[in-house]
Each structure stands twice: as C-alpha cells, then as structure tokens.
Amino acid sequence: MLYSLRKLSPVFVRSGKQFSAGRWIHGPNPLPPNPEIIHDMVHFKTSPNRHSLGVQKVKKGVEDDVWDNPFQHSVWTEEEVYGVKKTHVDPHDRADSLALSAVQAARWTFDTLSGYKIGNITESKVINRAIFLETVAGVPGMVGGMLRHLRSLRTMNRDHGWIHTLLEEAENERMHLLTFVTIKKPGPIFRLAVIGTQGIFMNLFFLTYMVYPKICHRFVGYLEEEAVKTYT
C-alpha cells in the first residue's frame, strides 16, 4: 500500500504540511515528534472503558473499570422534562398516512398480544412494555446510519452529520433499554419474542429504507409520538 502511494506521489500533504513518503510515521526514518501537535486520542489500554475482549488495562489513576459513553448525550433539566408537550404531525401524503397506519397497527398488536390493555395496568406491564419498545426503537437509527454510511462510501461524498445523528439515536434507545433492565430482568419467553420481532422488523425496515427512506423517517417520527404518549 505504501509502495503504491510512493509511486503515485513522492509527497503526502497532511494538515497543510508536506511529509515525505519515505519518512512516514512508521517508516524506517520516522518523523521527529512535533511539540506543536497535540494528540487527543487515548489508547484503549489506558482508557477507563472496559474492553470487550478483556484486554488487560494499564491503570492510570483509575481504580475501577468504568464506561464513559463516547456519544453526545445531553442531560435534560427538570424544567425541560416537564415542559415537553404532546404534538402530532398530520399526514401530508400517502407515505405519511402509511407510516402512521403502520405505527398504529404495531401499537395495537403489541398492546393486545402483551395484555397491556386487558385488566388493570400494573407496574410489571409498564416495565415489560418499556423494555420491549426500546428493543424495537433502537433498530431504525442503526439501520439508517449503516445505509447512509454505505451510501457515503459508494458516492464518495460526505454525509454532513446524518450518520452520526442516526447512530446517536440508536445508542440513546439502547441506553434506555439498559436502564430499564436494571429494574426487571426479562425471562426466556420475553427474550424469544424480542428475537423474533427484531428479526422481522429489522429486515422489513432495512428493505424499506433502501427503497424509500422518507417513509422510514416518518415512521420513526410517529413512533416517537407514541413514546411521548406512553411516558407522559
């Protein structure tokens, strides 16, 4: 790879400065350290995050392994939380109407099969509902971010922030789920239902997003409207 780059051009341009290909950072004659360059990258062995493969960490003033979420996650004030108002976007075309109908059908099916509306609403029903919905809500952002990432690679153009926004949304929903499961641990039947639903919904949403992304974004919008109704 480096040999090919040398054939194309003897000089690399990086950060407004020219670097000889023969003096690349890992080459036989590496560049001397520049005190003006400040590295903000942290090696995974010295970061406080627990490594998924159990790699031994080098302790640097951190006694316990902790996890610091790398995504942007704003913390709402109490005033902001209670200031949320229920809103609804009326359908403007057939795609919007189809998205709204799909969300309403999904909610009715889940409420019926889970017994949410049968008898009194108990704490267990509320927790089960929240956990299940979060396992579904975390899918659209990941699918959208992945497909837009692939599109950016194909077209060789920037995405201007959409990829990160969608992935942050998926991470946000996953954190909701992990918060709820600290209250109640789902049983084997519940987990099987999640696996089945995820397999169906993931593939349907994936195929639909490739054909018509607009309806998928509107679907998520109406899904979030239902979330506001549920949590308000």
mmCIF file of C-alpha atoms in Angstrom:
data_model
loop_
_atom_site.group_PDB
_atom_site.id
_atom_site.type_symbol
_atom_site.label_atom_id
_atom_site.label_comp_id
_atom_site.label_asym_id
_atom_site.label_seq_id
_atom_site.Cartn_x
_atom_site.Cartn_y
_atom_site.Cartn_z
ATOM 1 C CA MET A 1 0.000 0.000 0.000
ATOM 2 C CA LEU A 2 2.738 2.453 0.964
ATOM 3 C CA TYR A 3 4.778 1.444 -2.093
ATOM 4 C CA SER A 4 1.781 2.207 -4.337
ATOM 5 C CA LEU A 5 1.360 5.623 -2.746
ATOM 6 C CA ARG A 6 5.022 6.374 -3.293
ATOM 7 C CA LYS A 7 4.621 5.575 -6.988
ATOM 8 C CA LEU A 8 1.659 7.928 -7.236
ATOM 9 C CA SER A 9 3.281 10.813 -5.407
ATOM 10 C CA PRO A 10 6.550 11.230 -3.504
ATOM 11 C CA VAL A 11 4.933 13.617 -1.057
ATOM 12 C CA PHE A 12 1.867 13.406 1.177
ATOM 13 C CA VAL A 13 0.060 16.571 2.172
ATOM 14 C CA ARG A 14 -1.462 16.463 5.633
ATOM 15 C CA SER A 15 -2.805 19.264 7.804
ATOM 16 C CA GLY A 16 -1.365 21.837 5.433
ATOM 17 C CA LYS A 17 2.191 20.428 5.703
ATOM 18 C CA GLN A 18 4.158 18.195 3.360
ATOM 19 C CA PHE A 19 5.568 14.896 4.548
ATOM 20 C CA SER A 20 7.926 12.737 2.541
ATOM 21 C CA ALA A 21 6.521 9.278 1.845
ATOM 22 C CA GLY A 22 9.840 7.800 2.886
ATOM 23 C CA ARG A 23 9.577 9.407 6.314
ATOM 24 C CA TRP A 24 6.113 8.209 7.253
ATOM 25 C CA ILE A 25 5.432 7.828 10.947
ATOM 26 C CA HIS A 26 6.026 4.049 10.903
ATOM 27 C CA GLY A 27 8.691 4.063 8.184
ATOM 28 C CA PRO A 28 12.399 3.365 8.587
ATOM 29 C CA ASN A 29 13.059 7.077 9.152
ATOM 30 C CA PRO A 30 10.074 8.317 11.151
ATOM 31 C CA LEU A 31 9.372 11.995 11.526
ATOM 32 C CA PRO A 32 10.657 13.600 14.737
ATOM 33 C CA PRO A 33 7.967 14.459 17.304
ATOM 34 C CA ASN A 34 6.408 17.869 16.828
ATOM 35 C CA PRO A 35 5.645 19.637 20.136
ATOM 36 C CA GLU A 36 3.009 21.753 18.381
ATOM 37 C CA ILE A 37 0.845 18.703 17.639
ATOM 38 C CA ILE A 38 -1.472 17.773 20.499
ATOM 39 C CA HIS A 39 -2.905 14.266 20.336
ATOM 40 C CA ASP A 40 -6.368 13.894 21.839
ATOM 41 C CA MET A 41 -6.575 10.176 21.118
ATOM 42 C CA VAL A 42 -6.449 7.816 24.093
ATOM 43 C CA HIS A 43 -5.071 4.319 23.649
ATOM 44 C CA PHE A 44 -7.610 1.653 24.536
ATOM 45 C CA LYS A 45 -5.238 0.123 27.090
ATOM 46 C CA THR A 46 -5.090 3.349 29.096
ATOM 47 C CA SER A 47 -8.726 4.382 28.710
ATOM 48 C CA PRO A 48 -11.083 3.831 31.670
ATOM 49 C CA ASN A 49 -13.500 1.878 29.451
ATOM 50 C CA ARG A 50 -13.816 -1.857 29.961
ATOM 51 C CA HIS A 51 -12.532 -3.682 26.864
ATOM 52 C CA SER A 52 -14.990 -6.108 25.269
ATOM 53 C CA LEU A 53 -12.287 -8.768 24.806
ATOM 54 C CA GLY A 54 -10.958 -8.491 28.346
ATOM 55 C CA VAL A 55 -7.650 -6.879 27.366
ATOM 56 C CA GLN A 56 -5.524 -6.072 30.415
ATOM 57 C CA LYS A 57 -5.572 -2.340 31.101
ATOM 58 C CA VAL A 58 -2.752 -0.081 32.216
ATOM 59 C CA LYS A 59 -4.011 1.750 35.290
ATOM 60 C CA LYS A 60 -3.503 5.495 35.331
ATOM 61 C CA GLY A 61 -5.182 6.772 38.452
ATOM 62 C CA VAL A 62 -8.368 4.767 37.820
ATOM 63 C CA GLU A 63 -9.080 2.136 40.438
ATOM 64 C CA ASP A 64 -12.256 0.617 38.971
ATOM 65 C CA ASP A 65 -13.188 -0.118 35.370
ATOM 66 C CA VAL A 66 -15.863 2.316 34.269
ATOM 67 C CA TRP A 67 -17.515 3.103 30.957
ATOM 68 C CA ASP A 68 -17.731 6.581 29.533
ATOM 69 C CA ASN A 69 -20.285 6.883 26.730
ATOM 70 C CA PRO A 70 -18.453 8.382 23.720
ATOM 71 C CA PHE A 71 -21.663 9.713 22.148
ATOM 72 C CA GLN A 72 -23.121 13.132 22.806
ATOM 73 C CA HIS A 73 -25.828 12.756 25.441
ATOM 74 C CA SER A 74 -27.407 15.911 26.803
ATOM 75 C CA VAL A 75 -28.930 15.754 30.278
ATOM 76 C CA TRP A 76 -32.328 17.410 30.495
ATOM 77 C CA THR A 77 -33.221 19.661 33.368
ATOM 78 C CA GLU A 78 -36.405 19.056 35.346
ATOM 79 C CA GLU A 79 -37.910 22.146 33.746
ATOM 80 C CA GLU A 80 -37.199 20.808 30.258
ATOM 81 C CA VAL A 81 -38.674 17.409 31.105
ATOM 82 C CA TYR A 82 -41.950 18.836 32.382
ATOM 83 C CA GLY A 83 -42.021 21.334 29.523
ATOM 84 C CA VAL A 84 -42.472 18.627 26.886
ATOM 85 C CA LYS A 85 -45.808 18.899 25.108
ATOM 86 C CA LYS A 86 -47.626 16.283 23.094
ATOM 87 C CA THR A 87 -47.596 17.124 19.407
ATOM 88 C CA HIS A 88 -48.821 15.441 16.257
ATOM 89 C CA VAL A 89 -47.820 15.901 12.621
ATOM 90 C CA ASP A 90 -50.769 15.371 10.305
ATOM 91 C CA PRO A 91 -50.059 13.159 7.268
ATOM 92 C CA HIS A 92 -49.356 15.166 4.119
ATOM 93 C CA ASP A 93 -49.338 12.354 1.563
ATOM 94 C CA ARG A 94 -49.869 8.628 1.168
ATOM 95 C CA ALA A 95 -46.420 7.810 2.519
ATOM 96 C CA ASP A 96 -47.150 9.703 5.744
ATOM 97 C CA SER A 97 -50.549 8.024 6.059
ATOM 98 C CA LEU A 98 -48.987 4.605 5.529
ATOM 99 C CA ALA A 99 -46.326 5.307 8.164
ATOM 100 C CA LEU A 100 -48.949 6.443 10.683
ATOM 101 C CA SER A 101 -51.123 3.401 9.995
ATOM 102 C CA ALA A 102 -48.120 1.103 10.427
ATOM 103 C CA VAL A 103 -47.281 2.614 13.829
ATOM 104 C CA GLN A 104 -50.900 2.427 14.998
ATOM 105 C CA ALA A 105 -51.177 -1.185 13.835
ATOM 106 C CA ALA A 106 -47.915 -2.097 15.564
ATOM 107 C CA ARG A 107 -49.028 -0.489 18.818
ATOM 108 C CA TRP A 108 -52.453 -2.157 18.749
ATOM 109 C CA THR A 109 -50.892 -5.560 18.018
ATOM 110 C CA PHE A 110 -48.358 -5.244 20.811
ATOM 111 C CA ASP A 111 -50.892 -3.958 23.349
ATOM 112 C CA THR A 112 -53.240 -6.821 22.507
ATOM 113 C CA LEU A 113 -50.698 -9.648 22.498
ATOM 114 C CA SER A 114 -48.946 -8.410 25.641
ATOM 115 C CA GLY A 115 -52.216 -7.978 27.532
ATOM 116 C CA TYR A 116 -51.357 -4.351 28.269
ATOM 117 C CA LYS A 117 -54.951 -3.176 27.907
ATOM 118 C CA ILE A 118 -56.519 -6.229 29.488
ATOM 119 C CA GLY A 119 -57.380 -5.649 33.134
ATOM 120 C CA ASN A 120 -55.555 -3.165 35.316
ATOM 121 C CA ILE A 121 -52.277 -1.593 34.239
ATOM 122 C CA THR A 122 -49.674 -2.889 36.676
ATOM 123 C CA GLU A 123 -46.045 -1.992 37.272
ATOM 124 C CA SER A 124 -44.960 -5.232 35.605
ATOM 125 C CA LYS A 125 -46.954 -4.423 32.465
ATOM 126 C CA VAL A 126 -45.456 -0.955 32.229
ATOM 127 C CA ILE A 127 -41.886 -2.235 32.599
ATOM 128 C CA ASN A 128 -42.451 -5.043 30.080
ATOM 129 C CA ARG A 129 -43.885 -2.558 27.623
ATOM 130 C CA ALA A 130 -40.984 -0.134 28.035
ATOM 131 C CA ILE A 131 -38.344 -2.855 27.659
ATOM 132 C CA PHE A 132 -39.954 -4.337 24.558
ATOM 133 C CA LEU A 133 -40.480 -0.992 22.851
ATOM 134 C CA GLU A 134 -36.860 0.010 23.441
ATOM 135 C CA THR A 135 -35.626 -3.193 21.776
ATOM 136 C CA VAL A 136 -37.542 -2.084 18.679
ATOM 137 C CA ALA A 137 -36.810 1.653 18.896
ATOM 138 C CA GLY A 138 -33.064 1.056 18.740
ATOM 139 C CA VAL A 139 -33.269 -0.551 15.288
ATOM 140 C CA PRO A 140 -34.149 2.376 12.932
ATOM 141 C CA GLY A 141 -31.201 4.582 13.866
ATOM 142 C CA MET A 142 -28.694 1.785 13.349
ATOM 143 C CA VAL A 143 -30.228 0.752 10.013
ATOM 144 C CA GLY A 144 -30.398 4.326 8.746
ATOM 145 C CA GLY A 145 -26.874 5.144 9.895
ATOM 146 C CA MET A 146 -25.467 1.978 8.331
ATOM 147 C CA LEU A 147 -27.161 2.510 4.966
ATOM 148 C CA ARG A 148 -26.180 6.169 4.813
ATOM 149 C CA HIS A 149 -22.625 5.152 5.718
ATOM 150 C CA LEU A 150 -22.582 2.717 2.792
ATOM 151 C CA ARG A 151 -24.074 5.366 0.523
ATOM 152 C CA SER A 152 -21.329 7.781 1.519
ATOM 153 C CA LEU A 153 -18.750 5.135 0.618
ATOM 154 C CA ARG A 154 -20.377 4.415 -2.748
ATOM 155 C CA THR A 155 -20.774 8.039 -3.776
ATOM 156 C CA MET A 156 -17.505 9.094 -2.130
ATOM 157 C CA ASN A 157 -19.258 12.133 -0.690
ATOM 158 C CA ARG A 158 -19.733 13.456 2.831
ATOM 159 C CA ASP A 159 -22.966 12.797 4.691
ATOM 160 C CA HIS A 160 -22.947 16.107 6.587
ATOM 161 C CA GLY A 161 -23.809 14.713 10.007
ATOM 162 C CA TRP A 162 -26.713 12.370 9.303
ATOM 163 C CA ILE A 163 -24.745 9.215 10.031
ATOM 164 C CA HIS A 164 -23.657 10.373 13.488
ATOM 165 C CA THR A 165 -27.121 11.713 14.311
ATOM 166 C CA LEU A 166 -28.803 8.405 13.493
ATOM 167 C CA LEU A 167 -26.209 6.346 15.356
ATOM 168 C CA GLU A 168 -26.571 8.605 18.393
ATOM 169 C CA GLU A 169 -30.322 7.988 18.284
ATOM 170 C CA ALA A 170 -29.784 4.222 18.203
ATOM 171 C CA GLU A 171 -27.358 4.471 21.131
ATOM 172 C CA ASN A 172 -29.824 6.620 23.048
ATOM 173 C CA GLU A 173 -32.537 3.976 22.712
ATOM 174 C CA ARG A 174 -30.105 1.229 23.734
ATOM 175 C CA MET A 175 -29.226 3.147 26.884
ATOM 176 C CA HIS A 176 -32.940 3.426 27.681
ATOM 177 C CA LEU A 177 -33.183 -0.352 27.377
ATOM 178 C CA LEU A 178 -30.170 -0.997 29.606
ATOM 179 C CA THR A 179 -31.652 1.357 32.189
ATOM 180 C CA PHE A 180 -34.979 -0.477 32.248
ATOM 181 C CA VAL A 181 -33.411 -3.946 32.544
ATOM 182 C CA THR A 182 -31.814 -2.875 35.821
ATOM 183 C CA ILE A 183 -35.364 -2.751 37.178
ATOM 184 C CA LYS A 184 -36.567 -6.058 35.777
ATOM 185 C CA LYS A 185 -34.772 -8.934 34.072
ATOM 186 C CA PRO A 186 -36.783 -10.362 31.133
ATOM 187 C CA GLY A 187 -37.486 -14.088 31.128
ATOM 188 C CA PRO A 188 -36.765 -16.614 28.330
ATOM 189 C CA ILE A 189 -40.192 -16.258 26.659
ATOM 190 C CA PHE A 190 -39.850 -12.478 26.584
ATOM 191 C CA ARG A 191 -36.372 -12.767 25.082
ATOM 192 C CA LEU A 192 -37.606 -15.145 22.377
ATOM 193 C CA ALA A 193 -40.330 -12.642 21.485
ATOM 194 C CA VAL A 194 -37.685 -9.922 21.204
ATOM 195 C CA ILE A 195 -35.529 -12.080 18.908
ATOM 196 C CA GLY A 196 -38.476 -12.859 16.627
ATOM 197 C CA THR A 197 -39.671 -9.261 16.495
ATOM 198 C CA GLN A 198 -36.176 -7.946 15.870
ATOM 199 C CA GLY A 199 -35.631 -10.383 13.011
ATOM 200 C CA ILE A 200 -38.858 -9.364 11.285
ATOM 201 C CA PHE A 201 -38.734 -5.621 11.952
ATOM 202 C CA MET A 202 -35.026 -5.244 11.197
ATOM 203 C CA ASN A 203 -35.308 -6.802 7.749
ATOM 204 C CA LEU A 204 -38.530 -5.008 6.822
ATOM 205 C CA PHE A 205 -37.139 -1.645 7.889
ATOM 206 C CA PHE A 206 -33.843 -2.345 6.106
ATOM 207 C CA LEU A 207 -35.529 -3.174 2.794
ATOM 208 C CA THR A 208 -37.956 -0.265 3.069
ATOM 209 C CA TYR A 209 -35.172 2.201 3.834
ATOM 210 C CA MET A 210 -33.267 1.149 0.735
ATOM 211 C CA VAL A 211 -36.346 1.761 -1.429
ATOM 212 C CA TYR A 212 -37.976 4.781 0.245
ATOM 213 C CA PRO A 213 -36.120 6.354 3.210
ATOM 214 C CA LYS A 214 -38.702 9.112 3.661
ATOM 215 C CA ILE A 215 -41.424 6.767 4.871
ATOM 216 C CA CYS A 216 -38.981 5.230 7.351
ATOM 217 C CA HIS A 217 -38.127 8.597 8.886
ATOM 218 C CA ARG A 218 -41.818 9.473 9.128
ATOM 219 C CA PHE A 219 -42.463 6.076 10.740
ATOM 220 C CA VAL A 220 -39.880 6.857 13.419
ATOM 221 C CA GLY A 221 -41.451 10.276 13.942
ATOM 222 C CA TYR A 222 -44.861 8.764 14.623
ATOM 223 C CA LEU A 223 -43.228 6.082 16.775
ATOM 224 C CA GLU A 224 -41.688 8.820 18.927
ATOM 225 C CA GLU A 225 -45.096 10.486 19.211
ATOM 226 C CA GLU A 226 -46.376 7.249 20.724
ATOM 227 C CA ALA A 227 -43.373 7.198 23.064
ATOM 228 C CA VAL A 228 -44.271 10.674 24.336
ATOM 229 C CA LYS A 229 -47.822 9.461 24.984
ATOM 230 C CA THR A 230 -46.505 6.425 26.843
ATOM 231 C CA TYR A 231 -44.023 8.253 29.073
ATOM 232 C CA THR A 232 -46.061 11.405 29.712
#
